[in-house]
PDB file of C-alpha atoms in Angstrom:
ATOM      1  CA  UNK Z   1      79.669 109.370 109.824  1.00 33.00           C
ATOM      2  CA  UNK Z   2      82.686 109.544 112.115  1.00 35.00           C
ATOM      3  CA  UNK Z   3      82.286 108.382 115.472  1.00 38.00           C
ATOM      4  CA  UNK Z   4      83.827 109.947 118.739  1.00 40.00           C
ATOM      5  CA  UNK Z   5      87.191 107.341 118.139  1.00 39.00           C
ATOM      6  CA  UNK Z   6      87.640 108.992 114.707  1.00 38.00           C
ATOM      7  CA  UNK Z   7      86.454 105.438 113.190  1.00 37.00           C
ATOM      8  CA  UNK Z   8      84.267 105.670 109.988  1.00 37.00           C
ATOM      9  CA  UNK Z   9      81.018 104.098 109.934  1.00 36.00           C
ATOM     10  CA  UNK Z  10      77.148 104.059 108.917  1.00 36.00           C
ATOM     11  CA  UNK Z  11      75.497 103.178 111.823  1.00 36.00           C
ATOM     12  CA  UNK Z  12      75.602 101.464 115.210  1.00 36.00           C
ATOM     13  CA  UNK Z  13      76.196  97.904 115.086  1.00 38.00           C
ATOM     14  CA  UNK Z  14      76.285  97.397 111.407  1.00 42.00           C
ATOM     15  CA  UNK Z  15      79.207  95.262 110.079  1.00 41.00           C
ATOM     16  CA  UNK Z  16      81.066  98.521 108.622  1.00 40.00           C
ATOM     17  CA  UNK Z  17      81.110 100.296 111.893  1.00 45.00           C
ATOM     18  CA  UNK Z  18      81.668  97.062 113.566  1.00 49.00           C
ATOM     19  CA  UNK Z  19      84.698  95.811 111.713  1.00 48.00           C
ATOM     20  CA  UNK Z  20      86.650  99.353 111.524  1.00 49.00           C
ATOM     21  CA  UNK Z  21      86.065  99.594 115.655  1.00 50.00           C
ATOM     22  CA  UNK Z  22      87.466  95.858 115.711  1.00 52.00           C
ATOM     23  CA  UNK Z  23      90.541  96.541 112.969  1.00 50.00           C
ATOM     24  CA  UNK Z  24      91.451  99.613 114.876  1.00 47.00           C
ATOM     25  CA  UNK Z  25      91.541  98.545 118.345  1.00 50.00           C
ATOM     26  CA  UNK Z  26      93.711  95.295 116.895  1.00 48.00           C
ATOM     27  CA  UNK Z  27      96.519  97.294 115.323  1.00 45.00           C
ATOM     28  CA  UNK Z  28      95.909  99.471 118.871  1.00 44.00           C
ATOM     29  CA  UNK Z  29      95.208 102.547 116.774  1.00 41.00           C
ATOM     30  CA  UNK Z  30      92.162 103.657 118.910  1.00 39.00           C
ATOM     31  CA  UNK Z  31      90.876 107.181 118.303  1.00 35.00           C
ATOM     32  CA  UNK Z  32      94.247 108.888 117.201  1.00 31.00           C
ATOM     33  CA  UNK Z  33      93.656 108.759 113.423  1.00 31.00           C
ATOM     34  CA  UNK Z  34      90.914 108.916 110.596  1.00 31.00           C
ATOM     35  CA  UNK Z  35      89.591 105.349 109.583  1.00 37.00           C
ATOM     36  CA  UNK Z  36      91.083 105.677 105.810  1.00 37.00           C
ATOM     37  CA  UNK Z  37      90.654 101.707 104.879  1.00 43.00           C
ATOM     38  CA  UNK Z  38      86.959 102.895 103.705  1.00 48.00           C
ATOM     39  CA  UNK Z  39      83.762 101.162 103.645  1.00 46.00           C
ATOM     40  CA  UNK Z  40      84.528  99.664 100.550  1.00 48.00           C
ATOM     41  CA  UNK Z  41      87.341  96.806 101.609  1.00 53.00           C
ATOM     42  CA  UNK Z  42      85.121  96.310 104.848  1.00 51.00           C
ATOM     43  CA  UNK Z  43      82.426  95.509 102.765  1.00 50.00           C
ATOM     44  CA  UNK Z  44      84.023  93.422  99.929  1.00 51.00           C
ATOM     45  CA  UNK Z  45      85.390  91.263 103.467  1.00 50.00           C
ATOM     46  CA  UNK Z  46      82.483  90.543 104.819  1.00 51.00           C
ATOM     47  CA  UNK Z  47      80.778  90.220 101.029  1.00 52.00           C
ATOM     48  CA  UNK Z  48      83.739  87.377 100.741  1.00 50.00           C
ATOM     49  CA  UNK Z  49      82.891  85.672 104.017  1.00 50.00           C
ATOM     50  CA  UNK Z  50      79.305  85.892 104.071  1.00 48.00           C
ATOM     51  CA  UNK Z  51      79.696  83.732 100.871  1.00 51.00           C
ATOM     52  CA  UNK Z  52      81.662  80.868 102.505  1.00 49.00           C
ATOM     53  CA  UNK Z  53      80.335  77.449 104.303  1.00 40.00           C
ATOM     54  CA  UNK Z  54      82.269  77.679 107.067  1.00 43.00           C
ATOM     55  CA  UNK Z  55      83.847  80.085 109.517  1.00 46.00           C
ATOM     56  CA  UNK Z  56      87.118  81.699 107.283  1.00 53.00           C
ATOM     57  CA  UNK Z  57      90.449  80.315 108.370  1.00 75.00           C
ATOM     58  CA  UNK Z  58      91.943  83.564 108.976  1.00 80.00           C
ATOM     59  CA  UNK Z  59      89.373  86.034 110.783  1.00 78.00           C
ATOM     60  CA  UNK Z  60      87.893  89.399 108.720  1.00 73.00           C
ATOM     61  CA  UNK Z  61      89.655  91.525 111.170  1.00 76.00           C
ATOM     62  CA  UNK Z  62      93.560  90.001 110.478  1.00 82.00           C
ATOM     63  CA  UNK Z  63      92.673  90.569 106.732  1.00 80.00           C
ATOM     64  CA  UNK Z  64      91.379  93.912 106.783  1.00 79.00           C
ATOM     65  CA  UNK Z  65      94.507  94.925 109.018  1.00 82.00           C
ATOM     66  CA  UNK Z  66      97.080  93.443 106.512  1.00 88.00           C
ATOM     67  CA  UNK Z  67      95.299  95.177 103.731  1.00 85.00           C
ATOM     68  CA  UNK Z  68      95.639  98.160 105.663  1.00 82.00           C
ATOM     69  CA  UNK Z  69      99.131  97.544 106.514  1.00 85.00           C
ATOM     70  CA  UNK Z  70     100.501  96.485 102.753  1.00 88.00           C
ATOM     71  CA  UNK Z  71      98.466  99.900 101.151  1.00 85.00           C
ATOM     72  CA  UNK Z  72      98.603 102.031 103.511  1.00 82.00           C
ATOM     73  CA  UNK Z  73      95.040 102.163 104.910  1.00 77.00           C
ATOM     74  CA  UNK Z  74      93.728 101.832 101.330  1.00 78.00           C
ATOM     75  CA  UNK Z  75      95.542 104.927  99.786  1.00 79.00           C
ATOM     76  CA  UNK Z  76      98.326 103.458  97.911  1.00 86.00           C
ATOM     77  CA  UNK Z  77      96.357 100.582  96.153  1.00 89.00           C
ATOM     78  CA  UNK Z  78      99.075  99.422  93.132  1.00 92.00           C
ATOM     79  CA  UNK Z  79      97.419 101.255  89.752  1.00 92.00           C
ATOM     80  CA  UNK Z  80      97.615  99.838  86.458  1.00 89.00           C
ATOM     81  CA  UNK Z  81      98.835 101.564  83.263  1.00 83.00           C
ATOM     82  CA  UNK Z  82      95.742 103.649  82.700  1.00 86.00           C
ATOM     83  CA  UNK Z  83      95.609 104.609  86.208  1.00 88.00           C
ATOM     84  CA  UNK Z  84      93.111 101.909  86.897  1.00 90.00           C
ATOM     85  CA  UNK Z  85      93.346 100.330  90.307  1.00 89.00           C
ATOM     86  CA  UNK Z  86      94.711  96.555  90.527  1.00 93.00           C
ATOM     87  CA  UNK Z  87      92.151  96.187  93.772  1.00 90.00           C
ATOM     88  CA  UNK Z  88      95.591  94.277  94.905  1.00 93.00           C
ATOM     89  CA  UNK Z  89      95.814  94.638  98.413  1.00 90.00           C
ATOM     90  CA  UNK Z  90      97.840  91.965 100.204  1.00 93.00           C
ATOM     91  CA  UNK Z  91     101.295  92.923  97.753  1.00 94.00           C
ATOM     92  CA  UNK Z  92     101.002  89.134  96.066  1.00 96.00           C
ATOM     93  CA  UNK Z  93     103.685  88.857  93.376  1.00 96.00           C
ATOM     94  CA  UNK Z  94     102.347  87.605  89.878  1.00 97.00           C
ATOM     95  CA  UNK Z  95     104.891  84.751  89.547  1.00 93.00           C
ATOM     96  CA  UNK Z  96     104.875  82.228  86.290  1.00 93.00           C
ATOM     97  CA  UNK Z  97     102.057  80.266  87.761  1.00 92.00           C
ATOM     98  CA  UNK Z  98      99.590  83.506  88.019  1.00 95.00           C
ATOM     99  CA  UNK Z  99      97.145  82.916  85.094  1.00 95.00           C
ATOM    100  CA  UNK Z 100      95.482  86.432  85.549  1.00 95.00           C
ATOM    101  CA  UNK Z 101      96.327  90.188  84.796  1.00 95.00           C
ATOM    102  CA  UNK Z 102      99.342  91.691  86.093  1.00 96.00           C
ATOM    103  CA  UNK Z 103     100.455  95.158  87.373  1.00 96.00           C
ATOM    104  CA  UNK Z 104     104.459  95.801  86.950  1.00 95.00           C
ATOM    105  CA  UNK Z 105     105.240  98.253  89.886  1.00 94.00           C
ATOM    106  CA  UNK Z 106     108.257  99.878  91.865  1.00 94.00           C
ATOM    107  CA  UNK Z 107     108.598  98.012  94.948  1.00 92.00           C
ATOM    108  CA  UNK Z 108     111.099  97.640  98.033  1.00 91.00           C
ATOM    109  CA  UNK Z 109     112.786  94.982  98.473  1.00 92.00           C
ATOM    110  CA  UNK Z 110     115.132  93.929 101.465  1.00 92.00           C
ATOM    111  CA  UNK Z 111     117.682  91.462 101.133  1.00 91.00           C
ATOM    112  CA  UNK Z 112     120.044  90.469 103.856  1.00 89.00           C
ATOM    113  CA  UNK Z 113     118.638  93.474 105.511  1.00 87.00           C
ATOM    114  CA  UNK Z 114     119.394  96.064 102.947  1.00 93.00           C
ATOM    115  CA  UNK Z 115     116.410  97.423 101.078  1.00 94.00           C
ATOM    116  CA  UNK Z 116     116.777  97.788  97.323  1.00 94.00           C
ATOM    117  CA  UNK Z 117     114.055  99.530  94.990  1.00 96.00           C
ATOM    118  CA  UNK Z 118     113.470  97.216  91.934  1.00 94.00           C
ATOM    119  CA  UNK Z 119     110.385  96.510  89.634  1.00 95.00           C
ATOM    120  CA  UNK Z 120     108.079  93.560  89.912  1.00 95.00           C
ATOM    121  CA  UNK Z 121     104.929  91.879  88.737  1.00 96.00           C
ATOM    122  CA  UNK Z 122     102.152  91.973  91.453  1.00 96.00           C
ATOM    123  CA  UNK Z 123      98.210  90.540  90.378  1.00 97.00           C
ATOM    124  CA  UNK Z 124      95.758  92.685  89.392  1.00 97.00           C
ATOM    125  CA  UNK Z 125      91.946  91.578  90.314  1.00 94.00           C
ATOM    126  CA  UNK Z 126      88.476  92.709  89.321  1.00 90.00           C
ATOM    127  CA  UNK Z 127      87.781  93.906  92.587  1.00 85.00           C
ATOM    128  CA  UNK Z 128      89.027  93.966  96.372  1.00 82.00           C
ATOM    129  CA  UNK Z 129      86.662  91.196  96.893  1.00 81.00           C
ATOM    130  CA  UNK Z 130      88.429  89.377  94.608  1.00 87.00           C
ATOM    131  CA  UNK Z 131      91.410  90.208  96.119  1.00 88.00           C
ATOM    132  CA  UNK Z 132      90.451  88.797  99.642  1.00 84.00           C
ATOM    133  CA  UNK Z 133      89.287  85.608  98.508  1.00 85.00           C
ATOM    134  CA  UNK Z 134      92.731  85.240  96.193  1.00 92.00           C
ATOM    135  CA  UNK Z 135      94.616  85.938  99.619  1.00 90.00           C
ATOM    136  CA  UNK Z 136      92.871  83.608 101.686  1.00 88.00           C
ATOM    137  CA  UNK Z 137      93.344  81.046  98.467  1.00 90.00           C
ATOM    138  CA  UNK Z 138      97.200  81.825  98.015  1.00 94.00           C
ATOM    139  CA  UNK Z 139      97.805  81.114 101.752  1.00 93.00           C
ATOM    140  CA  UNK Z 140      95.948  78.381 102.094  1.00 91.00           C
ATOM    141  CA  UNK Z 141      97.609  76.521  99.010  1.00 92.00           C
ATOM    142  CA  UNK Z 142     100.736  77.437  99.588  1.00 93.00           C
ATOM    143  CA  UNK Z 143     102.565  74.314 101.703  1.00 95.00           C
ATOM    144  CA  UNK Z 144     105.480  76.949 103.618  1.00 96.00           C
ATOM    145  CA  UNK Z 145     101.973  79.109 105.080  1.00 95.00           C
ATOM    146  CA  UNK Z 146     100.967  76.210 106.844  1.00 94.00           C
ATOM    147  CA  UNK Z 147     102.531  76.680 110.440  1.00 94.00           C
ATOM    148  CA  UNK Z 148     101.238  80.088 109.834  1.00 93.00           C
ATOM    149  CA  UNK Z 149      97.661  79.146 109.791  1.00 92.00           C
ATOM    150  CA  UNK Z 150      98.117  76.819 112.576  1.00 93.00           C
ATOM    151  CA  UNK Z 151      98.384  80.120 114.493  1.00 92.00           C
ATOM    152  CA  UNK Z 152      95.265  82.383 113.389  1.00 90.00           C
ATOM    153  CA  UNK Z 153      93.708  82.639 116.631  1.00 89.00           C
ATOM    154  CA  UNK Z 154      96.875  84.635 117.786  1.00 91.00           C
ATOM    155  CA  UNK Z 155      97.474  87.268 115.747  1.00 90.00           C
ATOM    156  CA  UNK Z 156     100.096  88.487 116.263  1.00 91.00           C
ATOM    157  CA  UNK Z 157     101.748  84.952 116.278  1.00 93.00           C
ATOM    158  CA  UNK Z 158     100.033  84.334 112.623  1.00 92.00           C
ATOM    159  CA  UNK Z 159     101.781  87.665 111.209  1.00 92.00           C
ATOM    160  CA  UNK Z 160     104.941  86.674 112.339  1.00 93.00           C
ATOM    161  CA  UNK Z 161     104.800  83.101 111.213  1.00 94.00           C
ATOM    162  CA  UNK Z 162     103.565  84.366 107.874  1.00 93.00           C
ATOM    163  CA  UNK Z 163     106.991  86.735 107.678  1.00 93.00           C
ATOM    164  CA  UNK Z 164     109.278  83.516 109.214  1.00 94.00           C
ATOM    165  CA  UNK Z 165     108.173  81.754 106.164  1.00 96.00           C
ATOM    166  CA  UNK Z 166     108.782  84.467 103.638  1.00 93.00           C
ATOM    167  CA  UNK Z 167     105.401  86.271 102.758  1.00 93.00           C
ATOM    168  CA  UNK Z 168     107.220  89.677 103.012  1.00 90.00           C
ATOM    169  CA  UNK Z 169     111.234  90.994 103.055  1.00 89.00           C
ATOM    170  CA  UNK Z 170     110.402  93.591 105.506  1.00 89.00           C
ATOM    171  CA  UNK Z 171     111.867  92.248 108.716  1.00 88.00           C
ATOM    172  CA  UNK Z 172     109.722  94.649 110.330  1.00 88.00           C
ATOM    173  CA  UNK Z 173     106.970  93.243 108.274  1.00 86.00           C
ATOM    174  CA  UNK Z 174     104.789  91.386 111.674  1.00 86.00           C
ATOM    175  CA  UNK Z 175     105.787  94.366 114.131  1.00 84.00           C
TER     176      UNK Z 175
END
């Protein structure tokens, strides 16, 4: 079902529903678009934090908006040789510490403002929940993030503190 704001959803109130309204009124999308991001991610999110002890450090909506933001509302998901999807939706490199499968892509790259296509190594997962808990991991381990999670109330001042400490070249990464 579509709604009268163009959002996706099952019905009123439920988490689906819920979450889009919340993701779209964050990246101040309103009703001027379809809700592409699917039921799926929205429900491997809330899948992931249902699962966890405590509150998560960085809220369901911030991570379904940076998922939307890094595959463009779902529809550009990095595919593997066979065409299978890498359920990698946060862009995370597979560096020489990254013990699981990998996905060798074109990407852009900007360095000292000029953006250069080149190839690289992103992970692959199992699954887009998966993929949200290895975000919320990779963020939380990694020691330059941590001014960046200081800031997860705010937003916006968590995406940009994310960029300032390199998670993305775009420099128009947190606009």
């Amino acid at each position: 079902l579509v709604d009268e704001s163009g959002i996706q959803q099952q019905r009123e109130g439920d988490t689906v529903g819920r979450l889009g309204r919340q993701t779209a009124q964050a990246l101040g999308l309103g009703g001027q678009f379809t809700f592409l991001l699917g039921e799926t991610l929205i429900l491997a999110a809330d899948r992931r934090c249902r699962r966890q002890i405590h509150p998560p450090t960085i809220a369901v909506d911030d991570q379904l908006a940076q998922a939307a933001l890094e595959t463009g509302w779902g529809r550009h998901v990095m595919q593997q040789g066979r065409g299978e999807s890498s359920h990698n939706l946060f862009g995370i490199k597979a560096d020489s510490r990254w013990q699981g499968d990998r996905v060798e892509v074109s990407t852009l790259e900007y360095r000292d403002g000029v953006a250069l296509k080149t190839r690289a190594d992103f992970r692959a997962y199992g699954s887009y929940e998966d993929s949200f808990a290895d975000y919320v991991d990779f963020v939380q381990r990694n020691p330059r993030y941590r001014e960046a999670l200081d800031k997860t109330a705010d937003p916006e001042a968590y995406f940009s503190a994310l960029q300032e400490a390199g998670y993305a070249t775009d420099p128009a990464y947190a606009e």
